[in-house]
Short mmCIF file of C-alpha atoms in Angstrom, two decimals:
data_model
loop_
_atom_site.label_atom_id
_atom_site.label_comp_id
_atom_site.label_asym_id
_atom_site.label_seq_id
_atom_site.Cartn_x
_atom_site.Cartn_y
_atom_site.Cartn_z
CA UNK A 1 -68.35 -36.74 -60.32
CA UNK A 2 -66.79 -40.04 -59.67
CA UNK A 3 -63.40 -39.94 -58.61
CA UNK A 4 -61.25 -41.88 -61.58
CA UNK A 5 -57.76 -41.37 -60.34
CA UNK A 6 -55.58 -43.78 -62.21
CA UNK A 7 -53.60 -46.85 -60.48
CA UNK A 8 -50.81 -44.43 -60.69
CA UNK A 9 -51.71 -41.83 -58.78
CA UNK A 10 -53.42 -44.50 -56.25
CA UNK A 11 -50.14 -46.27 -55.63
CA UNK A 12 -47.22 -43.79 -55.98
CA UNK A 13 -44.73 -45.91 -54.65
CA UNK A 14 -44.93 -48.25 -56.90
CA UNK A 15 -43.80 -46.06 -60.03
CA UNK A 16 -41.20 -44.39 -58.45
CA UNK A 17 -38.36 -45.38 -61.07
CA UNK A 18 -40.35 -44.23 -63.51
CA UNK A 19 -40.71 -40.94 -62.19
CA UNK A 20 -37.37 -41.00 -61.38
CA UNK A 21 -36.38 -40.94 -65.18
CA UNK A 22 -38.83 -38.27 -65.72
CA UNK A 23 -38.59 -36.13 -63.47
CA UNK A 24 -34.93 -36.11 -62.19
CA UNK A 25 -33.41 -35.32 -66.04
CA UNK A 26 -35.58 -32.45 -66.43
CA UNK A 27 -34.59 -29.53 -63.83
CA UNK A 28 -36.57 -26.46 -63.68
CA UNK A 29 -35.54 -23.51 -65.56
CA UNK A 30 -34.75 -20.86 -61.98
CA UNK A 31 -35.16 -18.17 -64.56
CA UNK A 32 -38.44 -19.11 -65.84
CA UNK A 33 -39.66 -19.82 -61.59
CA UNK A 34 -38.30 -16.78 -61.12
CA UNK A 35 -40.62 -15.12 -63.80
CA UNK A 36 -37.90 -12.37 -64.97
CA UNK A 37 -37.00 -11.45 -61.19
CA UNK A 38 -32.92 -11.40 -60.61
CA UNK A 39 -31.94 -15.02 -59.38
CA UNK A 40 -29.05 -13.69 -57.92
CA UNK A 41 -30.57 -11.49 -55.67
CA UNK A 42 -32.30 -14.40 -53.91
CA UNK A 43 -30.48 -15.67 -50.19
CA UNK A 44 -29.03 -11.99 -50.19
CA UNK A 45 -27.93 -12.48 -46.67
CA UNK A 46 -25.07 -9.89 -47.01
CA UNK A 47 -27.65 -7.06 -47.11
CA UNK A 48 -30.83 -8.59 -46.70
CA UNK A 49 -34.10 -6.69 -47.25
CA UNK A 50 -35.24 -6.90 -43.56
CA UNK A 51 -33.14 -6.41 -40.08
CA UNK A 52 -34.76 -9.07 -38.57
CA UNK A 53 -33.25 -11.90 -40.51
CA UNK A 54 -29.63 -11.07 -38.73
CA UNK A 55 -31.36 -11.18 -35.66
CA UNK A 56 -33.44 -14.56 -36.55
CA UNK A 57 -29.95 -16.56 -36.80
CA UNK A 58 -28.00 -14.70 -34.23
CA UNK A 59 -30.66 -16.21 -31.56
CA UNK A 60 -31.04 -19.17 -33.81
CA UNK A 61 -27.26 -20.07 -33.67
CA UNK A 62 -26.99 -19.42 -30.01
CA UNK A 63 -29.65 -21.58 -28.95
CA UNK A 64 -30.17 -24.44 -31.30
CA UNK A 65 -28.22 -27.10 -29.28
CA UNK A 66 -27.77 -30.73 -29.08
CA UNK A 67 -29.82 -30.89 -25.76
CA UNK A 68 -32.82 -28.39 -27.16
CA UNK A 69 -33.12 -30.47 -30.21
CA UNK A 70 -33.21 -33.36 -28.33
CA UNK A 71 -35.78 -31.42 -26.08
CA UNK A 72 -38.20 -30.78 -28.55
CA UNK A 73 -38.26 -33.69 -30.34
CA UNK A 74 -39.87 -34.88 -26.97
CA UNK A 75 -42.19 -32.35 -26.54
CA UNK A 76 -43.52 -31.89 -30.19
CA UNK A 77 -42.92 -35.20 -31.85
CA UNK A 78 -45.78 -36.84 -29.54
CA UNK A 79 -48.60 -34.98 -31.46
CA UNK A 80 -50.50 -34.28 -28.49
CA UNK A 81 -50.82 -30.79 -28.91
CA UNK A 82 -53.95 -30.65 -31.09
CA UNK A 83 -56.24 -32.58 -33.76
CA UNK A 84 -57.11 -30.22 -36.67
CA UNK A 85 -57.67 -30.60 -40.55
CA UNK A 86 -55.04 -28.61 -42.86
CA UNK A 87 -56.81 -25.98 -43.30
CA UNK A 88 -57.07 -24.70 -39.60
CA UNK A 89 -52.83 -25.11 -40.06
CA UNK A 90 -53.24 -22.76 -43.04
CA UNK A 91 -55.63 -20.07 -41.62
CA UNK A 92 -52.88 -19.27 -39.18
CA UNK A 93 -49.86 -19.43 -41.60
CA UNK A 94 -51.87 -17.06 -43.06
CA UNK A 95 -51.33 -14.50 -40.24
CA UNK A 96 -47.20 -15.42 -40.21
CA UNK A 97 -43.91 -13.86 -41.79
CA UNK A 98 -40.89 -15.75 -41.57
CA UNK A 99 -38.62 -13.26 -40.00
CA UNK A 100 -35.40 -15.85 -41.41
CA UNK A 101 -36.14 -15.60 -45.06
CA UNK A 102 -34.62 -12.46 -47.12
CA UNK A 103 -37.10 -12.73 -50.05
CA UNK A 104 -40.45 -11.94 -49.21
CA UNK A 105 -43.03 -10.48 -46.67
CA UNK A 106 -45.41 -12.14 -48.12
CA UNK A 107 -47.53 -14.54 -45.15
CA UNK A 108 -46.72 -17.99 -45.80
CA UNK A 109 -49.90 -19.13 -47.16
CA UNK A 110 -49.12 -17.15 -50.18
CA UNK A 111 -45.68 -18.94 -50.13
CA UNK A 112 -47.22 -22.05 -50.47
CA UNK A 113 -49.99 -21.70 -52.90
CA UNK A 114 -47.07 -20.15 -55.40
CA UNK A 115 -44.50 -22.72 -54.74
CA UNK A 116 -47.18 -25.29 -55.46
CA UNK A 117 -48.43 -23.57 -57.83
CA UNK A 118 -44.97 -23.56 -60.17
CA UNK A 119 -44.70 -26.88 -59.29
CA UNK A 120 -48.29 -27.79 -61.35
CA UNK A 121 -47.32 -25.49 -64.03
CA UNK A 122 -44.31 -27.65 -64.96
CA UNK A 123 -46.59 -30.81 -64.78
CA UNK A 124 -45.28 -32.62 -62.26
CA UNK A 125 -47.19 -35.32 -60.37
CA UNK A 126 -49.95 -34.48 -57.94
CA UNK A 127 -48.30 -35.56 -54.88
CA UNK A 128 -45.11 -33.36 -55.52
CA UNK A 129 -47.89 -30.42 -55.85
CA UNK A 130 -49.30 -31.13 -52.05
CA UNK A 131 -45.13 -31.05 -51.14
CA UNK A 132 -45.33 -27.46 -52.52
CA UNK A 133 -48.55 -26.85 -50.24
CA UNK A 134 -47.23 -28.57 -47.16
CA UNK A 135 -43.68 -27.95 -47.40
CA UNK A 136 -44.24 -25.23 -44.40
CA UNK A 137 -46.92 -26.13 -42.52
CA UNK A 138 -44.98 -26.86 -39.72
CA UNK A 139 -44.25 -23.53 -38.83
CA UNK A 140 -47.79 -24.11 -36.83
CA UNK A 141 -45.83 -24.51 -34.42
CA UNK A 142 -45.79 -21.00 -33.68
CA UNK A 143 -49.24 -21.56 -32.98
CA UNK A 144 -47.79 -23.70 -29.80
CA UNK A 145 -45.94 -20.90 -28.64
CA UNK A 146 -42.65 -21.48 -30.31
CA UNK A 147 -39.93 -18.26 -31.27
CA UNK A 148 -39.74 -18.20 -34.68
CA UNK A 149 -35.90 -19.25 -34.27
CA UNK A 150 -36.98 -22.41 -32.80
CA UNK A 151 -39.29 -22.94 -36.12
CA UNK A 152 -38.06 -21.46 -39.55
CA UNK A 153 -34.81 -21.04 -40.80
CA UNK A 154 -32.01 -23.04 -42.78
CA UNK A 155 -31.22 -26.10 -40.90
CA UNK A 156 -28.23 -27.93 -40.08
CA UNK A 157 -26.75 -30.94 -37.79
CA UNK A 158 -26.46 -30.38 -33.96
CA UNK A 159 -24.04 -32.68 -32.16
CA UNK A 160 -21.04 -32.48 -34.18
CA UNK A 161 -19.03 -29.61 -35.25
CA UNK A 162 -20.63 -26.32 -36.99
CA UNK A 163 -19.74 -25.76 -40.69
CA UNK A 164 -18.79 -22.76 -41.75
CA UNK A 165 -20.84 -22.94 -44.94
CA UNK A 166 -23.75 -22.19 -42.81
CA UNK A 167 -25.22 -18.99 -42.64
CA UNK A 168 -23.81 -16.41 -40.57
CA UNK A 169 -21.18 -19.19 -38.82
CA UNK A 170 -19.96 -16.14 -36.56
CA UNK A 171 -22.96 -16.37 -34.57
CA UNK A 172 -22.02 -20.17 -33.52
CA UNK A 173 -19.28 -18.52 -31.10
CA UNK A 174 -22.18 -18.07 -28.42
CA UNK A 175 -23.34 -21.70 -28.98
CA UNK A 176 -22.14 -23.55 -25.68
CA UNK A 177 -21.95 -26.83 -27.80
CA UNK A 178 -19.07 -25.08 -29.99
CA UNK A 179 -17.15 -25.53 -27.20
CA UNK A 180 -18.14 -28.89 -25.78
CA UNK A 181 -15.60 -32.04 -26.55
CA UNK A 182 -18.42 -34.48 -27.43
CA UNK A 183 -20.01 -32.54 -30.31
CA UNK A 184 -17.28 -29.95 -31.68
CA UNK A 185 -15.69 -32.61 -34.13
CA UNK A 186 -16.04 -33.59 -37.30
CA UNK A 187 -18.36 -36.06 -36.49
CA UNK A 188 -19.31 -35.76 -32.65
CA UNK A 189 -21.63 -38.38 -31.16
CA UNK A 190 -22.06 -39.75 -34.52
CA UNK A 191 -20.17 -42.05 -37.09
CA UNK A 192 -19.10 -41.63 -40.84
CA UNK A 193 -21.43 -41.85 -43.51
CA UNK A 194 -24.47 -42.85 -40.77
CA UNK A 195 -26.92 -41.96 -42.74
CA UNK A 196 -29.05 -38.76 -42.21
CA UNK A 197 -31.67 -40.75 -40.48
CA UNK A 198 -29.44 -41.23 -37.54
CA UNK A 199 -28.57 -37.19 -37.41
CA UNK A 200 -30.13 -34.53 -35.33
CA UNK A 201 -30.90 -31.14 -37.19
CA UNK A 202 -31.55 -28.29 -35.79
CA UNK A 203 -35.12 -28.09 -34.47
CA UNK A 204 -37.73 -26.34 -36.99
CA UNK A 205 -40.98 -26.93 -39.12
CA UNK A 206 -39.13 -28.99 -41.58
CA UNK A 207 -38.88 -32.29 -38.83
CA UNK A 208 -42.34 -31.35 -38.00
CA UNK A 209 -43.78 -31.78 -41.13
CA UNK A 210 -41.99 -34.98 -41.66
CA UNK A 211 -43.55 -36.70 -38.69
CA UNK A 212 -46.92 -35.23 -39.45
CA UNK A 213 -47.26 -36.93 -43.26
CA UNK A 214 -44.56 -39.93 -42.99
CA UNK A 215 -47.37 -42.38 -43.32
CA UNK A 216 -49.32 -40.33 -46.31
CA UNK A 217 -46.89 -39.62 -48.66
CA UNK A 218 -44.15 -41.34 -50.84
CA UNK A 219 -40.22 -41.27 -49.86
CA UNK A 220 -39.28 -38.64 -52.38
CA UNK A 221 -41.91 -36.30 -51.48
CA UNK A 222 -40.70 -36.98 -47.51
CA UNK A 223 -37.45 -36.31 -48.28
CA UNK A 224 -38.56 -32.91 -49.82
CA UNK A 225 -40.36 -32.15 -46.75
CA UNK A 226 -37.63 -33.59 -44.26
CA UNK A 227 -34.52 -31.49 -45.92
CA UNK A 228 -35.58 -28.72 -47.84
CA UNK A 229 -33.98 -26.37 -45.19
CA UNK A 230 -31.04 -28.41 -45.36
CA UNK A 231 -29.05 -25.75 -47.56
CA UNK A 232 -25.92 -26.06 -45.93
CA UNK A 233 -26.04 -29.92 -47.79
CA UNK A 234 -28.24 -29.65 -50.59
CA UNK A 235 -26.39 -26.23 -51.52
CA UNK A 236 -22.69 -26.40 -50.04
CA UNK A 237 -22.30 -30.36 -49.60
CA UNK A 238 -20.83 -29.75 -46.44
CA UNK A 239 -22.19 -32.65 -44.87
CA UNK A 240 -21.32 -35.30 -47.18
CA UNK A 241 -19.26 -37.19 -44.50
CA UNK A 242 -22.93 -38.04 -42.14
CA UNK A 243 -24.70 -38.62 -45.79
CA UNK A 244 -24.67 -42.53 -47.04
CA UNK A 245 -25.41 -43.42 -50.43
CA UNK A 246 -29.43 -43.58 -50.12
CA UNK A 247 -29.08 -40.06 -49.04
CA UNK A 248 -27.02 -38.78 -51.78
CA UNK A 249 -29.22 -40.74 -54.35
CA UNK A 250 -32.51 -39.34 -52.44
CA UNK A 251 -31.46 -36.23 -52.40
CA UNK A 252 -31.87 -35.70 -55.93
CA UNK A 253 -35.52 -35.23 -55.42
CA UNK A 254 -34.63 -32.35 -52.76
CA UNK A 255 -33.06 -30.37 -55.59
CA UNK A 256 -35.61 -30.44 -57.53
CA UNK A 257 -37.79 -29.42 -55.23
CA UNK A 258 -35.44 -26.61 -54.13
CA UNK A 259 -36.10 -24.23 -57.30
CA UNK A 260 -39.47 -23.82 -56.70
CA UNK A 261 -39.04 -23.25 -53.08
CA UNK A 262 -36.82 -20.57 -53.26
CA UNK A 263 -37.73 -18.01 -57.04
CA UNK A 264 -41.12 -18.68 -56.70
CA UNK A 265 -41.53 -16.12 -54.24
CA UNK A 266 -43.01 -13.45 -56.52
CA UNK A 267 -44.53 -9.87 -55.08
CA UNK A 268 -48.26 -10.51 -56.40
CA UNK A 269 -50.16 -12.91 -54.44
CA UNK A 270 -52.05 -15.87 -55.57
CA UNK A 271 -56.11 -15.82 -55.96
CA UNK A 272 -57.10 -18.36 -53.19
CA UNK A 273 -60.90 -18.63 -54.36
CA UNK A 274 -59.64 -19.87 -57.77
CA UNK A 275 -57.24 -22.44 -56.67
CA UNK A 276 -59.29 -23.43 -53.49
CA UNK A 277 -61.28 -26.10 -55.27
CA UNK A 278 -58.10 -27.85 -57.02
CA UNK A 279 -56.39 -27.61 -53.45
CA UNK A 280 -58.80 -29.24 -51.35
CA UNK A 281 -59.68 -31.89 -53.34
CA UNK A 282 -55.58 -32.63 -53.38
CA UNK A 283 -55.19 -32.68 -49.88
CA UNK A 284 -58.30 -34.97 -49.80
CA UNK A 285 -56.45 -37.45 -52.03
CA UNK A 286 -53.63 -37.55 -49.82
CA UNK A 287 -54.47 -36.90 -46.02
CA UNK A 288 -57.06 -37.98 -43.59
CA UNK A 289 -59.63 -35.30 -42.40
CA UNK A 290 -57.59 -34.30 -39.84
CA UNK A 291 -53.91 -34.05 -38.60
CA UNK A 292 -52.58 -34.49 -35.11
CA UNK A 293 -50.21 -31.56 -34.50
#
């Protein structure tokens, strides 16, 4: 069947403000994501489900640095790892658990099919679907050989000083940069209201996927991909001081997104054979045959 996507859906960008006035005033409904589940009981980090998610930030707080962020942007940001389509990405996200997140065991192929798939149910446009899809691919890089604490995981700025609305902020007392002049204040090495484009977070699948789809996607949708691990900011706003105002107006979008990120993480799998079809033709749309990773 010939292919008769409209000029719309060919050329994003250029309909963004009308999106904008769509989209942005109409918020999911958590409690209808959530499909009857408690809301509250999501990010239960007091007594989560699974002893492994202390552990995850206890190593992740100790280790993510300044220096090892800096680190791996060098080593993984060249893409010279491996060429691959998608779909190799997801065969192995299909064997992984994210030992950070409280809410489900399920692998993270699931994840994505039912984040994406809540996302399509509430009509939104096609290429805010594939952000559903893609949103974790990056955690391939667990493939490379990466700990899971260098990968997954809420993220937050290195190189200035640690808030305490992160999760588990205790653990930050074995982080060598808490207790290095040039990044323990306020603002370390950078300068107010810089802009989040000029800030180092911690090192994780989020960056990854970023720098994977830059050039594929539109700025909203990269935004989703670039900060949805962000919670410390998108849930505390307790970096508002490194944010400028194309960040705060940007981040809108990662909001939205947020809901069905976090309660569409429901016990019952989805049926990959059924939505396979939809799926790949999406990702056709949108992304060459094959990624560099």
């Amino acid at each position: 069947m010939k292919n008769t996507a409209s000029a719309a859906e060919k050329h994003p960008l250029e309909n963004i403000e009308q999106w904008e006035e769509n989209l942005l005033e109409r918020y999911p409904d958590p409690e209808s994501i959530a499909q009857g589940r408690d809301t509250e009981a999501y990010r239960n980090y007091e007594a989560p489900a699974r002893n492994s998610v202390r552990e995850f930030y206890r190593l992740n707080h100790q280790y993510q640095t300044y220096d090892f962020v800096l680190s791996k942007k060098r080593e993984f940001l060249s893409f010279n790892k491996r060429e691959m389509p998608v779909w190799d990405a997801f065969v192995f996200l299909n064997q992984l658990v994210d030992d950070s997140d409280p809410d489900t065991d399920l692998d993270q192929l699931q994840h994505l099919l039912q984040t994406a798939e809540a996302i399509r149910q509430d009509g939104h446009p096609d290429w805010f679907v594939l952000v559903g899809l893609l949103h974790d691919m990056g955690k391939v890089l667990c493939l490379f050989g990466e700990a899971q604490w260098a990968v997954v995981g809420d993220t937050f700025p290195v190189g200035c000083a640690f808030s305490d609305k992160i999760i588990y902020p205790e653990f930050f007392e074995h982080n060598p940069d808490t207790y290095d002049p040039r990044y323990n204040t306020k603002y370390g090495v950078y300068e107010p209201n810089c802009g989040l484009r000029n800030v180092h977070l911690s090192w994780g699948h989020d960056e990854y996927v970023y720098h994977m789809v830059k050039d594929h996607l539109p700025e909203p949708a990269l935004y989703m991909l670039r900060y949805h691990s962000f919670y410390p900011q998108h849930r505390e706003n307790a970096y508002d001081h490194l944010m400028d105002a194309h960040d705060h107006e940007m981040f809108k979008w990662v909001q939205l997104f947020n809901p069905y990120d976090l309660y569409s993480k429901a016990p019952t799998p989805p049926d990959w054979n059924e939505l396979r079809p939809y799926y790949e033709n999406l990702v056709a749309k949108y992304l060459p045959n094959t990624l560099k990773f």
